[in-house]
Coordinates of C-alpha atoms in Angstrom, one line a residue:
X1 CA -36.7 36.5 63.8
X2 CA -36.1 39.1 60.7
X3 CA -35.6 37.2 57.3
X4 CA -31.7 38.6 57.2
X5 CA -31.1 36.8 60.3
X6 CA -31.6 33.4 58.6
X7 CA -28.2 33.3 58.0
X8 CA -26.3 35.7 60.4
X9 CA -24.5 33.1 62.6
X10 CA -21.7 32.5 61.7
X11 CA -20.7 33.4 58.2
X12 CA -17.5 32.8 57.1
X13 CA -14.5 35.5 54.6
X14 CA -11.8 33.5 53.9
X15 CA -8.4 34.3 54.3
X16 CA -7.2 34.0 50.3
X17 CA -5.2 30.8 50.6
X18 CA -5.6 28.1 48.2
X19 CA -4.3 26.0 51.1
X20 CA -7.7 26.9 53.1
X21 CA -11.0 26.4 53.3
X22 CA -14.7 26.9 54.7
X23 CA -15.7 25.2 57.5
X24 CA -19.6 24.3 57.7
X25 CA -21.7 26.9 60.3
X26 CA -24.9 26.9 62.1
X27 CA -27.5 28.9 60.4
X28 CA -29.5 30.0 63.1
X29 CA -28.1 31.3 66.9
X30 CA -28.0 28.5 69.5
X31 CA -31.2 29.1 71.8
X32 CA -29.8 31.9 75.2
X33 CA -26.5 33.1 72.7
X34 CA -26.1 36.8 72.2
X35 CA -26.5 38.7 69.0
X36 CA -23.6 40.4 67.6
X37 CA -25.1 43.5 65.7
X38 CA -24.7 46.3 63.6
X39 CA -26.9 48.9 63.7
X40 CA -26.8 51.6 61.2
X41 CA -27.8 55.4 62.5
X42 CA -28.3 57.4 59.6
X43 CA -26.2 58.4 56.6
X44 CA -22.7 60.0 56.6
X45 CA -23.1 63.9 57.5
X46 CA -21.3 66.5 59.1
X47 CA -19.1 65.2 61.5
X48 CA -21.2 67.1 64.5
X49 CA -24.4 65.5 63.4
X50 CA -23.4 62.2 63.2
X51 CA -21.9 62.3 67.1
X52 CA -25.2 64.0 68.1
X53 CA -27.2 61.8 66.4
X54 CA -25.4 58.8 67.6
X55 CA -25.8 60.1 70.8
X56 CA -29.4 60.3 71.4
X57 CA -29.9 57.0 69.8
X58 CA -27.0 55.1 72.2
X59 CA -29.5 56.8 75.0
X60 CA -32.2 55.7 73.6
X61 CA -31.1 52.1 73.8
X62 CA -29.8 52.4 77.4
X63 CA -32.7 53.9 78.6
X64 CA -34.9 50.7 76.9
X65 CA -33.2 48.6 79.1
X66 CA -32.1 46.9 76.4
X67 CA -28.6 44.9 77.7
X68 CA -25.8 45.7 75.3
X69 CA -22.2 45.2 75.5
X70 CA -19.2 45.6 73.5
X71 CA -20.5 48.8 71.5
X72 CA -18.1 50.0 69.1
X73 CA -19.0 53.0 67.4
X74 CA -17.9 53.8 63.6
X75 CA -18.3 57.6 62.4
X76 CA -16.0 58.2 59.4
X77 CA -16.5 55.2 56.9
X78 CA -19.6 54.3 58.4
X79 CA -22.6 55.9 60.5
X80 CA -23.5 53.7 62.8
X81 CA -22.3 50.9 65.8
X82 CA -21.5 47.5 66.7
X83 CA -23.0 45.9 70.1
X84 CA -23.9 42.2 71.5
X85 CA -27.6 42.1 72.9
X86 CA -29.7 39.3 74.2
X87 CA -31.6 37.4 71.4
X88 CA -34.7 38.5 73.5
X89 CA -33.6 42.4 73.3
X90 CA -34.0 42.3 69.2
X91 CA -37.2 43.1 69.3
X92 CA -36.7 46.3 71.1
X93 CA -33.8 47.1 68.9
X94 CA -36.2 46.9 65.7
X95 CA -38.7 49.1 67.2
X96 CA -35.6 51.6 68.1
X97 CA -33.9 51.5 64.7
X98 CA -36.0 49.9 62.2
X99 CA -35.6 46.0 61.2
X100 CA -33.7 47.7 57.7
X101 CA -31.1 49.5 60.0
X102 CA -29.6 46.2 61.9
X103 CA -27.5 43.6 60.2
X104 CA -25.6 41.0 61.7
X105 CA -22.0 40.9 63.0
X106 CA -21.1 38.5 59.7
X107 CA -17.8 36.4 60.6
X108 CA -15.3 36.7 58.0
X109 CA -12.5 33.9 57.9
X110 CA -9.1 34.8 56.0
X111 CA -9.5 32.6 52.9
X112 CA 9.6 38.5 45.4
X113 CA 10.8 37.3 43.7
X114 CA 9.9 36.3 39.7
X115 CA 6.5 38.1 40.6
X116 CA 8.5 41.7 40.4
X117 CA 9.8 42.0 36.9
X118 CA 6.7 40.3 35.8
X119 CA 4.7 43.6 36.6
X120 CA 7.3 45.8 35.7
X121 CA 8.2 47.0 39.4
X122 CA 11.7 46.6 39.3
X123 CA 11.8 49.1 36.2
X124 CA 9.8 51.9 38.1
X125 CA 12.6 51.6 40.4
X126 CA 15.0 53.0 38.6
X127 CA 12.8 56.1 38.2
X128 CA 13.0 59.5 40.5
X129 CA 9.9 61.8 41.5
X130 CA 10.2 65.4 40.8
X131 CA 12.6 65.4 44.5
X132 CA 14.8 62.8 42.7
X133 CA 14.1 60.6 44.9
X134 CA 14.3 56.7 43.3
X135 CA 10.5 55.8 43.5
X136 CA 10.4 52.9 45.8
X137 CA 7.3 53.7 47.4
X138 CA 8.6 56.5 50.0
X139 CA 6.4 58.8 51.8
X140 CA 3.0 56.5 51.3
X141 CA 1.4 54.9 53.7
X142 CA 0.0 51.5 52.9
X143 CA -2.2 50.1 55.7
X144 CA -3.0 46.0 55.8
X145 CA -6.0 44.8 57.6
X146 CA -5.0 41.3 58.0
X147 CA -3.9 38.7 60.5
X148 CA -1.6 41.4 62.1
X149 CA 2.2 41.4 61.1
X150 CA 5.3 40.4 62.9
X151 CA 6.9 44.0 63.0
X152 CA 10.0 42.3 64.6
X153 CA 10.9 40.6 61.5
X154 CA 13.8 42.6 60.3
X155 CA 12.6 42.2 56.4
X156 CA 9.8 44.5 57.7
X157 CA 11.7 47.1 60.0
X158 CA 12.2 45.3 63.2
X159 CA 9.9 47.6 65.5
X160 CA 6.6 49.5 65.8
X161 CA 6.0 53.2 65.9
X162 CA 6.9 56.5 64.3
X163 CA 10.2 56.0 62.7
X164 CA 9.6 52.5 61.6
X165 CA 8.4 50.9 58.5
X166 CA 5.4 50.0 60.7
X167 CA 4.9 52.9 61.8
X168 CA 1.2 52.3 63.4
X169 CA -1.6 49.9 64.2
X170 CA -4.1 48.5 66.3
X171 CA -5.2 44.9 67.3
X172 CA -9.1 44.8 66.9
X173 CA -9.3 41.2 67.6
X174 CA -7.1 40.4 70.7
X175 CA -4.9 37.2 72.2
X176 CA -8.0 35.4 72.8
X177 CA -9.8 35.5 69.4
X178 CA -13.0 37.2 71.2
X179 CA -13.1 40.6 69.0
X180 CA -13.9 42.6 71.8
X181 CA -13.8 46.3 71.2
X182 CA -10.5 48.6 71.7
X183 CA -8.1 45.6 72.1
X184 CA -4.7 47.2 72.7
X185 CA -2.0 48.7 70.2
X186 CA -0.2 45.6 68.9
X187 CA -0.9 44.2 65.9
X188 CA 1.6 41.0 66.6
X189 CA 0.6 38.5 63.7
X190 CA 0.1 34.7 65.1
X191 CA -1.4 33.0 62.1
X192 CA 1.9 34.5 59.2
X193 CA -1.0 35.1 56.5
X194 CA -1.0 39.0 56.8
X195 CA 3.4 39.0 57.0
X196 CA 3.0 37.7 54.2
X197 CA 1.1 40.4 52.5
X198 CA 2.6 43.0 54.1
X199 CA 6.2 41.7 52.5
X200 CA 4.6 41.8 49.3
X201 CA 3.9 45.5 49.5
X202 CA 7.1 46.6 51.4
X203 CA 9.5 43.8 52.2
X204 CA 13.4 45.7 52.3
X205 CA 15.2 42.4 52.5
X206 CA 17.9 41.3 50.1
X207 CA 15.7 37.9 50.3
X208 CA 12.8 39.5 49.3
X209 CA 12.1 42.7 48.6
X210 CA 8.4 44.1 48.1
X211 CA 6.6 46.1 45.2
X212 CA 7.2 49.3 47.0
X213 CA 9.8 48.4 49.7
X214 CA 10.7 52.0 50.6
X215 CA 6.4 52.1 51.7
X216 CA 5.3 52.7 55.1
X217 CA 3.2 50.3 56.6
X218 CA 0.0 50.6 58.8
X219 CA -1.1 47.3 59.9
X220 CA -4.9 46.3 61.8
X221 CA -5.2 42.7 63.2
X222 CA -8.8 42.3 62.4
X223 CA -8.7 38.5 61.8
X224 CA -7.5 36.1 64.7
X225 CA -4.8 32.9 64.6
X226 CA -7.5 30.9 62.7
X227 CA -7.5 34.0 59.9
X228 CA -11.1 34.4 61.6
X229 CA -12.9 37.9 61.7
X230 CA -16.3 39.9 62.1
X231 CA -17.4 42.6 60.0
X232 CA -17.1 44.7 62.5
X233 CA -13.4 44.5 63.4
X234 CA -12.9 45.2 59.7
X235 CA -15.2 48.0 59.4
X236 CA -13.2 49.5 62.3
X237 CA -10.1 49.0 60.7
X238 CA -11.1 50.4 58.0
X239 CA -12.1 53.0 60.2
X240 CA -9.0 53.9 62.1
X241 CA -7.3 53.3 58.5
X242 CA -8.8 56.4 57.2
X243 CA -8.5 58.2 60.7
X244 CA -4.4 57.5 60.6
X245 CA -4.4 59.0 57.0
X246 CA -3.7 55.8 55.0
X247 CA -3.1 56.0 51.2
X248 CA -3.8 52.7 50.5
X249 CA -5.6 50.2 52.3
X250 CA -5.5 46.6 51.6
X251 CA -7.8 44.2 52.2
X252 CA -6.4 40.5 51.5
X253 CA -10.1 38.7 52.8
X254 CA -13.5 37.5 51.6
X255 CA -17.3 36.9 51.9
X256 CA -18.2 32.6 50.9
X257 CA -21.1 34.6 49.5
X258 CA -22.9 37.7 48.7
X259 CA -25.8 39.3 50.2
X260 CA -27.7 41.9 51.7
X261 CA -26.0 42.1 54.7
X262 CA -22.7 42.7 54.0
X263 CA -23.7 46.0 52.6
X264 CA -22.1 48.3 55.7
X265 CA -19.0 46.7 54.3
X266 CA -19.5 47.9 51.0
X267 CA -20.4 51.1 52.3
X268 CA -17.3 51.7 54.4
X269 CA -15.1 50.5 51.3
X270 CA -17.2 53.1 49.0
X271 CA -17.2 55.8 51.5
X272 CA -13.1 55.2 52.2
X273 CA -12.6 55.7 48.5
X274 CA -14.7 58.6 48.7
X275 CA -12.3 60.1 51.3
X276 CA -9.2 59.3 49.2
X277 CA -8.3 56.1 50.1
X278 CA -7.2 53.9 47.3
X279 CA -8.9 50.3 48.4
X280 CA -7.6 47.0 47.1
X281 CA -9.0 44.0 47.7
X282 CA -8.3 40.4 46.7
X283 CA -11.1 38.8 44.3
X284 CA -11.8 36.2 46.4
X285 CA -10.7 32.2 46.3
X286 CA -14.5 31.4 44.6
X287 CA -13.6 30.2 41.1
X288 CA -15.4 26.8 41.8
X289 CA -18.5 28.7 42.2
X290 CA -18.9 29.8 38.4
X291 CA -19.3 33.5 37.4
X292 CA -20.4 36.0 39.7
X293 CA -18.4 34.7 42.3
X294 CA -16.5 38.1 43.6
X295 CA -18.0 38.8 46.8
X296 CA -17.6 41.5 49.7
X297 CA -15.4 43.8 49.8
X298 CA -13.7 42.9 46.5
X299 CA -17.4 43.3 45.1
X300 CA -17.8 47.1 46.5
X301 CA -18.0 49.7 43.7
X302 CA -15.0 51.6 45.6
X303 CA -13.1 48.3 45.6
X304 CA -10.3 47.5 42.8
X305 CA -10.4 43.9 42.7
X306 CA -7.4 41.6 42.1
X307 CA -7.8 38.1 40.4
X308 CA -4.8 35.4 40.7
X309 CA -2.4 34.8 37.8
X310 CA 0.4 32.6 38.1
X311 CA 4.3 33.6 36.2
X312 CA 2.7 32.1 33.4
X313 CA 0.3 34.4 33.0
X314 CA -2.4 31.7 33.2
X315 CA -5.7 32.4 35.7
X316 CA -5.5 30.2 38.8
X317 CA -8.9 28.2 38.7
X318 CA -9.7 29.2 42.2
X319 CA -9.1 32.7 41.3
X320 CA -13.3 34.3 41.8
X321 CA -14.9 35.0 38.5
X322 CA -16.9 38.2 37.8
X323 CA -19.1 40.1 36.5
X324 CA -20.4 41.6 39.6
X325 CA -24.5 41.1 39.2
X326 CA -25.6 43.6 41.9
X327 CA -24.1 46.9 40.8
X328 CA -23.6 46.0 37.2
X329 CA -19.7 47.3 37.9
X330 CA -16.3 46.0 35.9
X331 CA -15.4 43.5 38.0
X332 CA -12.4 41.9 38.9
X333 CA -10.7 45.1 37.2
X334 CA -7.1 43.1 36.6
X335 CA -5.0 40.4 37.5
X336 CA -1.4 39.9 39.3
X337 CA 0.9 37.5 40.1
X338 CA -0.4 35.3 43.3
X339 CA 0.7 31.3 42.7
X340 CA 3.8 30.4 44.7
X341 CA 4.8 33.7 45.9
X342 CA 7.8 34.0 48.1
X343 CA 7.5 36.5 50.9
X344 CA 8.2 37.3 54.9
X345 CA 6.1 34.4 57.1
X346 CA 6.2 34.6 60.8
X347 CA 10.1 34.9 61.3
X348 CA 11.0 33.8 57.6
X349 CA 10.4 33.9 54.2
X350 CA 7.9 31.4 52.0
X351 CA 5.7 30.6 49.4
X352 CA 1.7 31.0 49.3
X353 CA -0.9 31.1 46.7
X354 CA -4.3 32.9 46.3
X355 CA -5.8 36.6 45.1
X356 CA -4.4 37.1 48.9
X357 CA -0.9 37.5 47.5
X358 CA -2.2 38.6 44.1
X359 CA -3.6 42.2 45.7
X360 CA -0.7 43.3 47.4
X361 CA 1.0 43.2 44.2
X362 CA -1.5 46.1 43.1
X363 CA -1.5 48.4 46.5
X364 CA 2.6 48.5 46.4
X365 CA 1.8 49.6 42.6
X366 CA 0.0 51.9 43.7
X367 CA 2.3 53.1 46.4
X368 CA 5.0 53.8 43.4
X369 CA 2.2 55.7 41.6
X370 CA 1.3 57.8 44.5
X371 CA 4.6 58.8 45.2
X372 CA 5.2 60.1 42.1
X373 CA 2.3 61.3 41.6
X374 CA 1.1 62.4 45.1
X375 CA -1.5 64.5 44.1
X376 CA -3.6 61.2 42.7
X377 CA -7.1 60.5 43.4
X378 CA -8.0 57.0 43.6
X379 CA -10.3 57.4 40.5
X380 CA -6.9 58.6 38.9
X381 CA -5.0 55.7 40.0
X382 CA -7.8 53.4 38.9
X383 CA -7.4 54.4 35.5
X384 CA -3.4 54.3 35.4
X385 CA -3.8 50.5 36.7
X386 CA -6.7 49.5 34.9
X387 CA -6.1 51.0 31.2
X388 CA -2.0 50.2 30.9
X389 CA -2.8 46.3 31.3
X390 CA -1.5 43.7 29.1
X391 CA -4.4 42.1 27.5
X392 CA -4.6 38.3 28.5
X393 CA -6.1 35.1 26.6
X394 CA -9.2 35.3 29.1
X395 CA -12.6 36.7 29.6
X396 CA -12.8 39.7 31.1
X397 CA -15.0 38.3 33.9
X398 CA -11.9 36.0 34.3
X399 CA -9.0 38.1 34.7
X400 CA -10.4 41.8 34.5
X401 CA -8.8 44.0 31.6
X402 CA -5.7 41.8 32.2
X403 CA -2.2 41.8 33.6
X404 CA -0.7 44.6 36.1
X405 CA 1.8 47.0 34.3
X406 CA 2.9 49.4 37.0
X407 CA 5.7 50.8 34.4
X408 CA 3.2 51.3 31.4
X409 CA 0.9 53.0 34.5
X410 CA 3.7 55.4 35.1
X411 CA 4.5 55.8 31.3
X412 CA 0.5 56.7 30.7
X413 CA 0.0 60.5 29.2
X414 CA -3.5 60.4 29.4
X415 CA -6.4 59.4 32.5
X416 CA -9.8 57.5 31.5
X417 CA -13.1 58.6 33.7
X418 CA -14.5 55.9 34.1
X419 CA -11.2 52.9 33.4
X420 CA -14.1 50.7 32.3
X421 CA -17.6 50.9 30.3
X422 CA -20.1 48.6 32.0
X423 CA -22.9 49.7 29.3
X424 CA -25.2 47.6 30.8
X425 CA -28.6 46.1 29.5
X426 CA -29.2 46.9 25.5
X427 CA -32.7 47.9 26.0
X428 CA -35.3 48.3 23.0
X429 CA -32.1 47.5 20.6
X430 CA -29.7 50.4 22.2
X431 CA -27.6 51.6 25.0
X432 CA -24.8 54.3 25.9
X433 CA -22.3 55.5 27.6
X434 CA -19.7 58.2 27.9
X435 CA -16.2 58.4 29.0
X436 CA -13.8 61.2 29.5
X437 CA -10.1 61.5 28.0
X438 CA -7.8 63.4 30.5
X439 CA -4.3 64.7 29.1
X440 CA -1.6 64.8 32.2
X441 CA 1.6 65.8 30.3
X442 CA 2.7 69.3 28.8
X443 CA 2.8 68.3 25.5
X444 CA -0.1 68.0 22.6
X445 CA -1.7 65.3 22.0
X446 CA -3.2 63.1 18.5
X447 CA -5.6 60.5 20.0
X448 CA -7.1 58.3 17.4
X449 CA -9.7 55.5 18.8
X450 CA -10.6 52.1 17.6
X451 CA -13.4 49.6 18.6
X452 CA -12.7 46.0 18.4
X453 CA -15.8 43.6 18.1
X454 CA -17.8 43.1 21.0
X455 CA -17.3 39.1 22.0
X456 CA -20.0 37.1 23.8
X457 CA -18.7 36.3 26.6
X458 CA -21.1 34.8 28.9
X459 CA -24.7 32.9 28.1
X460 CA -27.7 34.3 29.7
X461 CA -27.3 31.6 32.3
X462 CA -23.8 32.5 33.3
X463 CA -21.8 29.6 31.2
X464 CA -18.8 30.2 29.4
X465 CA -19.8 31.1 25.8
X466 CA -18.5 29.6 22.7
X467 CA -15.9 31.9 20.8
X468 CA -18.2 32.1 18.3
X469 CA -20.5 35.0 18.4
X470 CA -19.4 38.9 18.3
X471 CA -21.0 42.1 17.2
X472 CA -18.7 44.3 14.6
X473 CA -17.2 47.3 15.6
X474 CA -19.8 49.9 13.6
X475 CA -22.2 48.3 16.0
X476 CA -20.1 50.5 19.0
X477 CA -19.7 54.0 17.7
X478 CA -17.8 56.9 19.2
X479 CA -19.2 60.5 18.8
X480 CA -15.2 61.1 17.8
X481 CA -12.9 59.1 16.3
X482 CA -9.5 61.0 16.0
X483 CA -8.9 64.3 18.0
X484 CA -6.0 66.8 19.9
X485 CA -5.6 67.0 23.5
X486 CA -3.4 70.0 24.9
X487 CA -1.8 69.7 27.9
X488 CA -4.5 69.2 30.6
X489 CA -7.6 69.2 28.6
X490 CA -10.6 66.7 29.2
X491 CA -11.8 65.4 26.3
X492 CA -15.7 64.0 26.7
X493 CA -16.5 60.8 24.3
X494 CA -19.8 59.8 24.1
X495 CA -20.9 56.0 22.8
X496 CA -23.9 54.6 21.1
X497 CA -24.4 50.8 20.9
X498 CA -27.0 49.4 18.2
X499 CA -26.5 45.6 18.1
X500 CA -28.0 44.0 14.9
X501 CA -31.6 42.5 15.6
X502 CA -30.6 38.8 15.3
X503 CA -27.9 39.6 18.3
X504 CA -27.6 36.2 20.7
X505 CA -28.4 37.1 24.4
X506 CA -25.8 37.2 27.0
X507 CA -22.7 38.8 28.5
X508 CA -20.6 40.9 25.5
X509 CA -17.2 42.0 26.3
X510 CA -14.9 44.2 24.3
X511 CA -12.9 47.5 24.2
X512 CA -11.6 50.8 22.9
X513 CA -8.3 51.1 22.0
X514 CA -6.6 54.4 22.2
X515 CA -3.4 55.6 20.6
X516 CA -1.8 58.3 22.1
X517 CA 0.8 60.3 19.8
X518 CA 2.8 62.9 21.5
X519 CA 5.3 63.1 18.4
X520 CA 7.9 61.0 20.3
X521 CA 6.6 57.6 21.2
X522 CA 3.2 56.5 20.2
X523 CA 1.3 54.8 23.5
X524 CA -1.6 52.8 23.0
X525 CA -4.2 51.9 26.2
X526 CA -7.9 50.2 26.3
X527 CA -10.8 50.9 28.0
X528 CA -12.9 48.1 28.4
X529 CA -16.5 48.2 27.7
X530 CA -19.2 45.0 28.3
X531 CA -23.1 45.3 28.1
X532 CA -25.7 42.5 28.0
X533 CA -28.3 41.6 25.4
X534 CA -31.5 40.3 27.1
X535 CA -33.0 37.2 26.2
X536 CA -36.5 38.3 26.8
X537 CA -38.2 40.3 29.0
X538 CA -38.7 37.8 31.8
X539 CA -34.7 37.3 31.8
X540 CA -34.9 37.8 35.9
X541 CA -31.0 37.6 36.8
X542 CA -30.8 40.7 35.2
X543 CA -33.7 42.2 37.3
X544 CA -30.7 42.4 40.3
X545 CA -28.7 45.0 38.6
X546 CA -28.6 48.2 40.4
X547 CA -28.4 50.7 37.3
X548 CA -28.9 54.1 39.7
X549 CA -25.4 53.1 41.2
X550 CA -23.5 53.7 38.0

């Protein structure tokens, strides 16, 4: 049996639920059970050569005798299929596709109130669009790939279909928990965990009301009563997300772990981005596992990862802990509100805890930034969220460049390409990096940048570091330090990092901070910037960065 199938049955995301947690699995298949599959085809191309090519290969397994059932077939976030086989048909599937090609079916298990005026919601509210229309979230569609929702709880609309808050969805999972393919067309919650979500986001109740209450939802049951799930039910609602012309998709679920392969979830949450879907995804309920605990999907490159902060501002422990140590990538970029959140549950209203409730804080912010700004990429709204943070007391790796401001994300005059520096690995005493300054207002700009002292963070073996050691600020040098932007211009900044020869190894965190003058109101944002400083050259957990993905 292929080395990646070692552990392929069953794997477990979580649901992001304090409350919950992993049950032990079975490592190998029991002897005679099928093999749930997924079988990639070939990269994204033109729609037309991805049907054709899917085509021949589907004969090709038919005609092989090879006995498959429940194919699913995935062609806009993802080339490729689902199917159950016979353990003794894998063989003939490798020779078909190539061993590299086929990954298991990986189970995934599903791990306002004060929380609104803490990010600064209820103050966007009060704000029109160029329509003057109050921005509430109106005209964007949020889709949640969840438990399902209870659609009939009048907090959330009290129906299904065009007209209604929910105005779509699809049940990928079904009544009996089986995830057989093309289920049916209601998405009828029977666990609570995704109405709970979903109020978050778009709640219109005088109990409750969400981030961006006047949001439409979309809502895919791709976890089952017991918040349990495959990869491929969320690939394909990730799928029919794009297909149904989402804005915003959230993804409140985790990986225990990550690996190899999950990587057709990472590629449908890249290639969703890539299509203009703005992807959040809850950090993950890991914190016990140490640093480098955000795992699949929340891990994807195309992913803005949430951690969990309670009112207090303080990181929940369980809260995962980054930096992500396979694509080198900012990770988690911020934090919200997710401890003892009230919200719509099955046919009421109460209070849960976990980066499952911290997420949804961040797609219905992003639902008030799209509509008034419709025209946003999710590169542009990455920056508005990421750079107009209120710095916390914690590491980066803890809480990502800090608390949610959706009313400073509004206020913002400029956009950063990219929101955060990962400079990576210093390497024979230097590194670099470039970012790009984007004025979005009609009026000139004076930018003026500063570079605070680069802090170690993290020890070369992953431990919290004393808050002892830092590099000065002539160490990180801008090719510019003060500058005019006119209205629209893109500004290009490029960065040189020198750190003195005695440097201690590890994880170094710090940032840029920008002030914005537009003769009115000075605004300030930061850009966060990290890089590490090798121990020696035999420091291996650096060998698993992937530096051609930045």
């Amino acid at each position: 049996m292929p080395r990646r199938f070692l552990f392929s049955i069953p794997l477990l995301i979580s649901l992001l639920l304090l409350t919950q947690s992993i049950s032990p699995v079975s490592a190998e298949p029991h002897a005679g059970e099928p093999l749930r599959l997924i079988v990639q085809t070939g990269s994204l191309q033109q729609p037309r050569g991805v049907i054709q090519t899917q085509q021949k290969l589907l004969t090709q397994l038919h005609s092989q005798g090879i006995q498959a059932a429940n194919i699913r077939v995935y062609r806009r976030v993802f080339n490729g299929f689902a199917v159950t086989i016979p353990a003794s048909d894998l063989p003939v599937l490798e020779r078909i596709y190539g061993e590299e090609n086929i990954f298991p079916d990986l189970l995934l298990h599903a791990s306002t109130d004060v929380s609104i005026p803490l990010i600064g919601a209820n103050q966007v509210w009060e704000l029109q669009d160029e329509n003057g229309e109050y921005i509430t979230g109106r005209g964007v569609k949020v889709a949640v790939l969840d438990t399902g929702i209870n659609y009939k709880h009048p907090a959330l609309g009290g129906c299904l279909g065009p007209g209604c808050k929910v105005s779509g969805g699809f049940d990928f999972v079904g009544d009996d928990g089986l995830f057989r393919p093309g289920v049916d067309a209601d998405p009828m919650d029977d666990c609570g965990h995704g109405t709970h979500v979903a109020g978050i986001i778009a709640s219109n109740s005088e109990v409750y009301r969400g981030v961006a209450y006047g949001a439409d939802l979309l809502v895919y049951k791709v976890l089952n009563s017991n918040g349990d799930g495959t990869m491929s039910t969320v690939l394909a609602g990730i799928e029919q997300a794009v297909i149904d012309g989402a804005d915003i998709i959230n993804l409140s679920l985790s990986a225990p772990f990550n690996a190899p392969g999950f990587e057709p979830l990472n590629q449908a949450v890249n290639n969703a981005a890539t299509q203009g879907v703005f992807v959040v995804a809850a950090a993950g309920n890991h914190g016990i596992q140490g640093y480098g605990s955000i795992f699949p999907p929340a891990s994807a490159p195309g992913a803005f990862a949430v951690a969990n902060i309670n009112k207090a501002e303080i990181r929940a422990e369980s809260s995962s802990l980054g930096p992500d140590l396979y694509y080198d990538r900012f990770k988690p970029e911020l934090a919200a509100p997710g401890s003892d959140i009230w919200s719509t549950y099955k046919n009421g209203f109460a209070q849960l805890t976990g980066t499952s409730m911290a997420a949804p804080h961040v797609s219905g912010a992003a639902a008030l930034l799209l509509q008034a700004h419709p025209e946003w990429s999710p590169a542009d709204l990455r920056s508005a969220l990421l750079n107009s943070t209120k710095e916390l007391d914690f590491r980066y790796a803890e809480v990502g460049a800090g608390k949610l401001q959706v009313d400073q994300a509004l206020r913002q005059p400029v956009l950063v390409y990219p929101a955060a520096l990962p400079l990576g690995l210093v390497k024979d005493g230097t590194a670099g990096g470039e970012f790009e300054l984007k004025s979005i207002v009609e009026t000139g700009l004076d930018v003026q940048i500063e570079v605070t002292p680069a802090k170690l963070a993290l020890t070369p073996n992953y431990q919290a570091a004393p808050n002892v050691s830092s590099i000065p600020p002539e160490h990180i040098q801008p090719d510019v330090w003060t500058f005019n932007l006119a209205p629209g211009e893109i500004k290009q900044i490029r960065l040189s990092l020198n750190p003195p020869p005695l440097a201690a190894s590890g994880y170094y965190e710090g940032a840029f901070l920008i002030t914005i003058d537009d003769g009115v109101e000075p605004y300030r944002l930061r850009v966060p910037y990290t890089f590490w400083v090798p121990q020696a050259e035999t420091y291996l957990p650096l060998l698993s960065f992937d530096y051609a993905a930045k």
